[in-house]
Coordinates of C-alpha atoms in Angstrom, one line a residue:
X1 CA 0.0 0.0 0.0
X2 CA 2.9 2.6 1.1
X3 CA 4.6 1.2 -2.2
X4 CA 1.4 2.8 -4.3
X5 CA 1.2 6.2 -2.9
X6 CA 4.7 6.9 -3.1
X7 CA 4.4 5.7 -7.4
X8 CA 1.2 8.1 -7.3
X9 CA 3.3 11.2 -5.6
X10 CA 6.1 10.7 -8.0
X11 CA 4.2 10.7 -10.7
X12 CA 2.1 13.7 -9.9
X13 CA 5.3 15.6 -8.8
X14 CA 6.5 14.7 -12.7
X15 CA 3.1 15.7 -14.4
X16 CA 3.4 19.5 -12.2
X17 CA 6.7 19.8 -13.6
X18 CA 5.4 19.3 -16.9
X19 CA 2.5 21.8 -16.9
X20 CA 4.8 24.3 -15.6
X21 CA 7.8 24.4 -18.6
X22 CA 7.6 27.3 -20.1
X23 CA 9.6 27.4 -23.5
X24 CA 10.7 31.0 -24.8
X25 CA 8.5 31.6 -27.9
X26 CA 10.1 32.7 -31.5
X27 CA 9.1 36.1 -32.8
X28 CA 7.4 36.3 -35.9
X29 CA 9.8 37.3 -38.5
X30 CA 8.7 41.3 -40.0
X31 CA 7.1 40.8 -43.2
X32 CA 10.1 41.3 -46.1
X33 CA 10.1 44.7 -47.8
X34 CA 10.3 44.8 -51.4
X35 CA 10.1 46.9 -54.5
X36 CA 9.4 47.0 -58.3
X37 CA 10.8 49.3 -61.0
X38 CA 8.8 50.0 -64.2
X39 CA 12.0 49.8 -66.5
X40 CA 15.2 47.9 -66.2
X41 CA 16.7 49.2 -69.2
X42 CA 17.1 52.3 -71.7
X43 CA 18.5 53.6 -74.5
X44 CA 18.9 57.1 -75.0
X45 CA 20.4 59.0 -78.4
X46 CA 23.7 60.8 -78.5
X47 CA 21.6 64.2 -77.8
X48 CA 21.1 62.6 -74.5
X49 CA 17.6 63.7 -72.5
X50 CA 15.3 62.2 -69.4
X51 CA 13.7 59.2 -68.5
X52 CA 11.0 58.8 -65.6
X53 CA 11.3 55.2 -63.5
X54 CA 8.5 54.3 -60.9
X55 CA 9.3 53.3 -57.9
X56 CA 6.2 50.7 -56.8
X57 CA 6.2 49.2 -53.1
X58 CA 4.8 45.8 -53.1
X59 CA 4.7 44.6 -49.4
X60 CA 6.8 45.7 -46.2
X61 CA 7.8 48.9 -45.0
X62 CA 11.3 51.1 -45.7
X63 CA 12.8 53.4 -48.0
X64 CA 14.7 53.1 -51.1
X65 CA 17.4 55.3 -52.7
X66 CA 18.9 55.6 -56.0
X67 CA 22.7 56.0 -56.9
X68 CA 24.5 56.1 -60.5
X69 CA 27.5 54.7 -61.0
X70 CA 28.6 56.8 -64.0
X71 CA 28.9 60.9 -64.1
X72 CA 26.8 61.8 -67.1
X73 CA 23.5 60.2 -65.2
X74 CA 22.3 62.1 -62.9
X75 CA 19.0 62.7 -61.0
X76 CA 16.6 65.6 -61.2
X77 CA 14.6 65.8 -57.7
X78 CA 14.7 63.2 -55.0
X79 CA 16.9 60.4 -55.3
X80 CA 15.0 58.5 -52.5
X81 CA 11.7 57.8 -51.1
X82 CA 9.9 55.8 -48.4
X83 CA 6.7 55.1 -50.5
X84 CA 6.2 54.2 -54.1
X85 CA 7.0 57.3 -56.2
X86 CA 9.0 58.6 -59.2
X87 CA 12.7 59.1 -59.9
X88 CA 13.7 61.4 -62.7
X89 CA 17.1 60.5 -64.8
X90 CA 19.3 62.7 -66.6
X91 CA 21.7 61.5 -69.2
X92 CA 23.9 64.0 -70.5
X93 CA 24.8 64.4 -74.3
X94 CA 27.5 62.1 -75.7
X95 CA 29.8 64.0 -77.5
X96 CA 31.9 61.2 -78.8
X97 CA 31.4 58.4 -81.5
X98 CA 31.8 56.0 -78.9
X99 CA 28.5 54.6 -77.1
X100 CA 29.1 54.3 -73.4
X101 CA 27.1 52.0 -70.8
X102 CA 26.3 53.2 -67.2
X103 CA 23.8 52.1 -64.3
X104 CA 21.1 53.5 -61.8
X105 CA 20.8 51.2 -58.6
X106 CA 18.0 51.4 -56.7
X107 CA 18.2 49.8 -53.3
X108 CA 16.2 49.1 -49.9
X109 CA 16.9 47.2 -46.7
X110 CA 17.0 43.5 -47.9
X111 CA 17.3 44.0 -51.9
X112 CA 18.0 45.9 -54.9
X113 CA 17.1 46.8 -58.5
X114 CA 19.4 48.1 -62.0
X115 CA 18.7 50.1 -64.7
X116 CA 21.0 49.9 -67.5
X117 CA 21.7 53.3 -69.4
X118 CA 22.9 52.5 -72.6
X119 CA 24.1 55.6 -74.4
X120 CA 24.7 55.4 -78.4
X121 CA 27.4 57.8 -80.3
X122 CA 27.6 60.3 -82.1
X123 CA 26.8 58.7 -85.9
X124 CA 28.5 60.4 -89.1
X125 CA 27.7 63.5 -89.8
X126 CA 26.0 64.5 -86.6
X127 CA 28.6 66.6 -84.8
X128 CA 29.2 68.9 -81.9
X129 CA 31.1 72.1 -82.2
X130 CA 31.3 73.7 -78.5
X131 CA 34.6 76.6 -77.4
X132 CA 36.0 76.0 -73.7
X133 CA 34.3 79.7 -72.8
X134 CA 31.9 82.0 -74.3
X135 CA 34.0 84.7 -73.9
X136 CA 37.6 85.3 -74.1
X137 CA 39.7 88.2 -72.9
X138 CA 42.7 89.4 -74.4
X139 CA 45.7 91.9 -73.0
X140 CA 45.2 96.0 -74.7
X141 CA 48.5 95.3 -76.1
X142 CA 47.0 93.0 -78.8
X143 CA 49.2 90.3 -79.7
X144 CA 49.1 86.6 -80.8
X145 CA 46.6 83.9 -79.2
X146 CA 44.4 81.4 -79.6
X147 CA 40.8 79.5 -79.3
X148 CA 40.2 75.4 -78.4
X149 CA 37.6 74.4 -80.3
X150 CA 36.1 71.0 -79.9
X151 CA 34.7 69.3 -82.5
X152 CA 33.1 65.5 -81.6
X153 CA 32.1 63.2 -83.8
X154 CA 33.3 62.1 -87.3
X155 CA 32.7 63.8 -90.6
X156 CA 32.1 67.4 -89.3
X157 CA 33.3 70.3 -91.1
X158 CA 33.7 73.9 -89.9
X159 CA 34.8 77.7 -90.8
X160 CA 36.3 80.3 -88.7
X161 CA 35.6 83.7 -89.7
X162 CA 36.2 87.7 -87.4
X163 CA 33.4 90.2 -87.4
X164 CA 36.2 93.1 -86.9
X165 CA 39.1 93.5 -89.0
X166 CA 41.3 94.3 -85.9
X167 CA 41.1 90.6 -85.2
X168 CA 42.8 88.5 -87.9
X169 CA 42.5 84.6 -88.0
X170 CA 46.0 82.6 -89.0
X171 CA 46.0 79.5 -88.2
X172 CA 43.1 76.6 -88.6
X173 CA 40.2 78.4 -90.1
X174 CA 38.5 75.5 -91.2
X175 CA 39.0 71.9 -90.1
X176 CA 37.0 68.5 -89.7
X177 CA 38.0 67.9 -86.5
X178 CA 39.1 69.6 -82.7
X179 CA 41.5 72.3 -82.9
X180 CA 42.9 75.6 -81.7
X181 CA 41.9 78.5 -83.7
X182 CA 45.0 80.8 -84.1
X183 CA 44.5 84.6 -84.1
X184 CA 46.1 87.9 -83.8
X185 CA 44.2 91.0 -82.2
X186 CA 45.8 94.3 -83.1
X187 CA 46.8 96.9 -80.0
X188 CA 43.6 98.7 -78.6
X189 CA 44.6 102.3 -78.5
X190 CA 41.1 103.7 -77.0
X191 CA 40.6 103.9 -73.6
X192 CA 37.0 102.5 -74.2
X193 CA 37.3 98.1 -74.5
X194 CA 35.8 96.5 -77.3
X195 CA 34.7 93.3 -78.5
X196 CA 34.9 91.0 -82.0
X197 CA 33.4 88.0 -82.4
X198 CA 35.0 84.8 -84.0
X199 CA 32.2 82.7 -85.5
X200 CA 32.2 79.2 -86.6
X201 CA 30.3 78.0 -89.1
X202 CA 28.7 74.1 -90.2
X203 CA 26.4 72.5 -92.1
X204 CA 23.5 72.5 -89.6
X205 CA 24.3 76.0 -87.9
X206 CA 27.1 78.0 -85.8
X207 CA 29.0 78.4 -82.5
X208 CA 30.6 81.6 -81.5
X209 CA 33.0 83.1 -79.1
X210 CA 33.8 87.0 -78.2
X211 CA 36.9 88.0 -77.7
X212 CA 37.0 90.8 -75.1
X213 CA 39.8 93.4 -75.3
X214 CA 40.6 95.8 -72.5
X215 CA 41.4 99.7 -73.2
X216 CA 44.6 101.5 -72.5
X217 CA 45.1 101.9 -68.6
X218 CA 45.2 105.8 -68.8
X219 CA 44.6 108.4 -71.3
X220 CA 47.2 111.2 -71.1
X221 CA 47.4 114.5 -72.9
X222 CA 50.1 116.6 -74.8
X223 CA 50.0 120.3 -74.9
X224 CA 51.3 122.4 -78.6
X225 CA 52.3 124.4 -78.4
X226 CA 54.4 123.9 -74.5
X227 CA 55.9 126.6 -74.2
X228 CA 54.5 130.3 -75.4
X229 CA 56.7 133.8 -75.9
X230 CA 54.8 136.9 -75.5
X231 CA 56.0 140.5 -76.5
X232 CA 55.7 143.3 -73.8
X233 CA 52.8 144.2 -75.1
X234 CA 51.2 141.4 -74.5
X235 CA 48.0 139.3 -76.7
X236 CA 46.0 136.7 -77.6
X237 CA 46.7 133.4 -77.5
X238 CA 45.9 129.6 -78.0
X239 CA 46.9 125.9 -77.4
X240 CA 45.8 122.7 -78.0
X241 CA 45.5 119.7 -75.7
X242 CA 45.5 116.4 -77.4
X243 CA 44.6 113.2 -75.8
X244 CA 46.5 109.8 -76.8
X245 CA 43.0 107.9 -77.1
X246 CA 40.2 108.3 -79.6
X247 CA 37.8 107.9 -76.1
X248 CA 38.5 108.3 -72.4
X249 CA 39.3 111.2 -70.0
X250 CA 38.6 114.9 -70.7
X251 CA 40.1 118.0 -69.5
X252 CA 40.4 121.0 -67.5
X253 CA 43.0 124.6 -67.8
X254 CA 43.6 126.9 -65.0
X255 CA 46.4 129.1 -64.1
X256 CA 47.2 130.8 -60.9
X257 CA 49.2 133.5 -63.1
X258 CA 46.7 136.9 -62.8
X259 CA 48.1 138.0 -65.6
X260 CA 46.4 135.6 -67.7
X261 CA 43.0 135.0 -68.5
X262 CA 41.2 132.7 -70.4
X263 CA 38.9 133.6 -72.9
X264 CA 37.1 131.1 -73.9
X265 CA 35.9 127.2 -72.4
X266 CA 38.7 125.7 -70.1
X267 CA 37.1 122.6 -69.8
X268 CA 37.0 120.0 -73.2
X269 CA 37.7 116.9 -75.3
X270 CA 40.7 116.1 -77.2
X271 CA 41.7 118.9 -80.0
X272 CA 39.7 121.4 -78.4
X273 CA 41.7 124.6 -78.7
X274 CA 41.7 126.8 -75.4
X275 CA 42.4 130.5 -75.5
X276 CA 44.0 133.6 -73.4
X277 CA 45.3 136.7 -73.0
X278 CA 48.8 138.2 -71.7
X279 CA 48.2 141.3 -70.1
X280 CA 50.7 144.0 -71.3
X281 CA 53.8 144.0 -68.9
X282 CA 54.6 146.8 -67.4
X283 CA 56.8 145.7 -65.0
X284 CA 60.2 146.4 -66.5
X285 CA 61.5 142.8 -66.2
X286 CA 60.4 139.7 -67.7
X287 CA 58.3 137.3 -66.3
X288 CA 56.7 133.9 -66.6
X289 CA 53.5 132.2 -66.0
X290 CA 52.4 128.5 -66.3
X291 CA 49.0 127.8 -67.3
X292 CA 48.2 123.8 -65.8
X293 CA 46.1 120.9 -67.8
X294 CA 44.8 118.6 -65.5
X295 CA 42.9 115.2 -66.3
X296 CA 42.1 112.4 -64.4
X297 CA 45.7 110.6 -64.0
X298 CA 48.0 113.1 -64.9
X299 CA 48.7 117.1 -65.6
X300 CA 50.8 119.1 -68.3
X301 CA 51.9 122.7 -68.0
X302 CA 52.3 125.4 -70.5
X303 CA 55.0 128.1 -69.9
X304 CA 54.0 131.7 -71.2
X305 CA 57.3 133.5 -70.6
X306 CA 57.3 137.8 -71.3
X307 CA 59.4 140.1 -72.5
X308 CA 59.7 143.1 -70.3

């Protein structure tokens, strides 16, 4: 009897121990995010241009971002998203013969989708003509120099000509292919810049490029006559202020002398004659007066020396 109860306990001791093991439970795995892209592959022309790819989530939650592994695609707008949405590509113009391949990757947490970009050439006859610059700027001096021009593709022809005949092309003003444009810009002798334009010409239109050329620093005058004799009895006189630029700075007489007087405008622009009298001197010994030209950077002086 003792032998039964103590089989009974034992085995109700076991059976407790079972009903109370409590196993750790597994978490349920997070449902798997994924996305869809409406193109996995493109071909643009040689003028290049954009391409829209949607960006569709199918199950999950996360965001996705785009990334291209070659410089002439690019992205206009967001590159990345946490929904389904659009992504704008850019592919530059190939200006080359030679087609060239590239990628867009666009990725989430847990995968990832391509787009090839498969970019033809330029075919013969269709050509790009482009200069480094718009503008280029040359010394007042004038001298030699010279324009890059580059020419892709095969089978283009072009023609350099100069709007101004103080630029002179002479070297490579025509060619099938890239080249440096030789030219020769004679000295600028105005104190006011100008501007020529080289212009060059194919079959389905024109480039161009303006060459800018600085004036002279400073204008400066000269004074004829420099130096004036006057009798005792004194008179009427004149001289003529002449600037070294066609443009630029004017001028302006005055004297500190009282026996001189102006008699007509001391203010002016080149080869404007200014005029004065000597008063008679009376003074028994000779004498001299300086009449001053002034102009912005510089100032000249005329002597008027008299006779007793």
């Amino acid at each position: 009897m003792k032998l039964c109860c103590a089989a009974m306990l034992v085995a109700c001791a076991t059976l407790a121990a079972c009903n109370n093991d409590s196993s750790p439970t597994t978490p349920t795995a997070p449902a798997t995010c994924q996305y869809t892209v409406s193109t996995t592959a493109q071909t643009p022309t040689s003028d290049g241009g954009a391409f829209n790819v949607t960006v569709t989530k199918t199950s999950g939650s996360c965001t996705w971002a785009a990334s291209s592994n070659a410089s002439w695609v690019t992205f206009n707008g967001p590159a990345t998203g946490g929904d389904s949405g659009t992504l704008n590509v850019v592919v530059a113009a190939n200006s080359t013969t030679s087609a060239r391949s590239g990628a867009v990757t666009v990725s989430w947490s847990g995968g990832s989708q391509q787009i090839a970009v498969n970019q033809n050439g330029l075919a013969f006859g269709n050509c790009v003509y482009s200069f480094a610059a718009p503008m280029q700027v040359v010394p007042f001096g004038g001298g030699p120099s010279g324009a890059a021009l580059t020419v892709g593709g095969s089978g283009c022809t072009w023609t350099a000509t100069s709007d101004q005949s103080w630029l002179t092309i002479t070297s490579n003003a025509s060619g099938t292919a890239s080249a440096t444009i030789g030219f020769t810009v004679a000295a600028n002798n105005d104190a006011v810049p100008r501007t020529a334009t080289i212009t060059v010409t194919y079959p389905t239109g024109s480039t161009k490029l303006t060459i800018s050329q600085d004036g002279v620093a400073n204008c400066s005058y000269t004074l004829a006559p420099t130096t004036q004799s006057v009798p005792a009895a004194g008179g009427s006189f004149s001289f003529v202020p002449t600037r070294n630029t066609p443009n630029g700075c004017s001028f302006s007489a005055s004297t500190s002398t009282p026996w001189i007087t102006f008699t007509s405008p001391t203010t002016g622009l080149s080869g404007q004659a200014v005029n004065y009298d000597v008063a008679a001197n009376t003074t028994g010994a000779s004498r001299t007066g300086t009449i001053s030209v002034g102009w912005s950077g510089g100032v000249a002086a005329l002597t008027v020396t008299q006779t007793p």
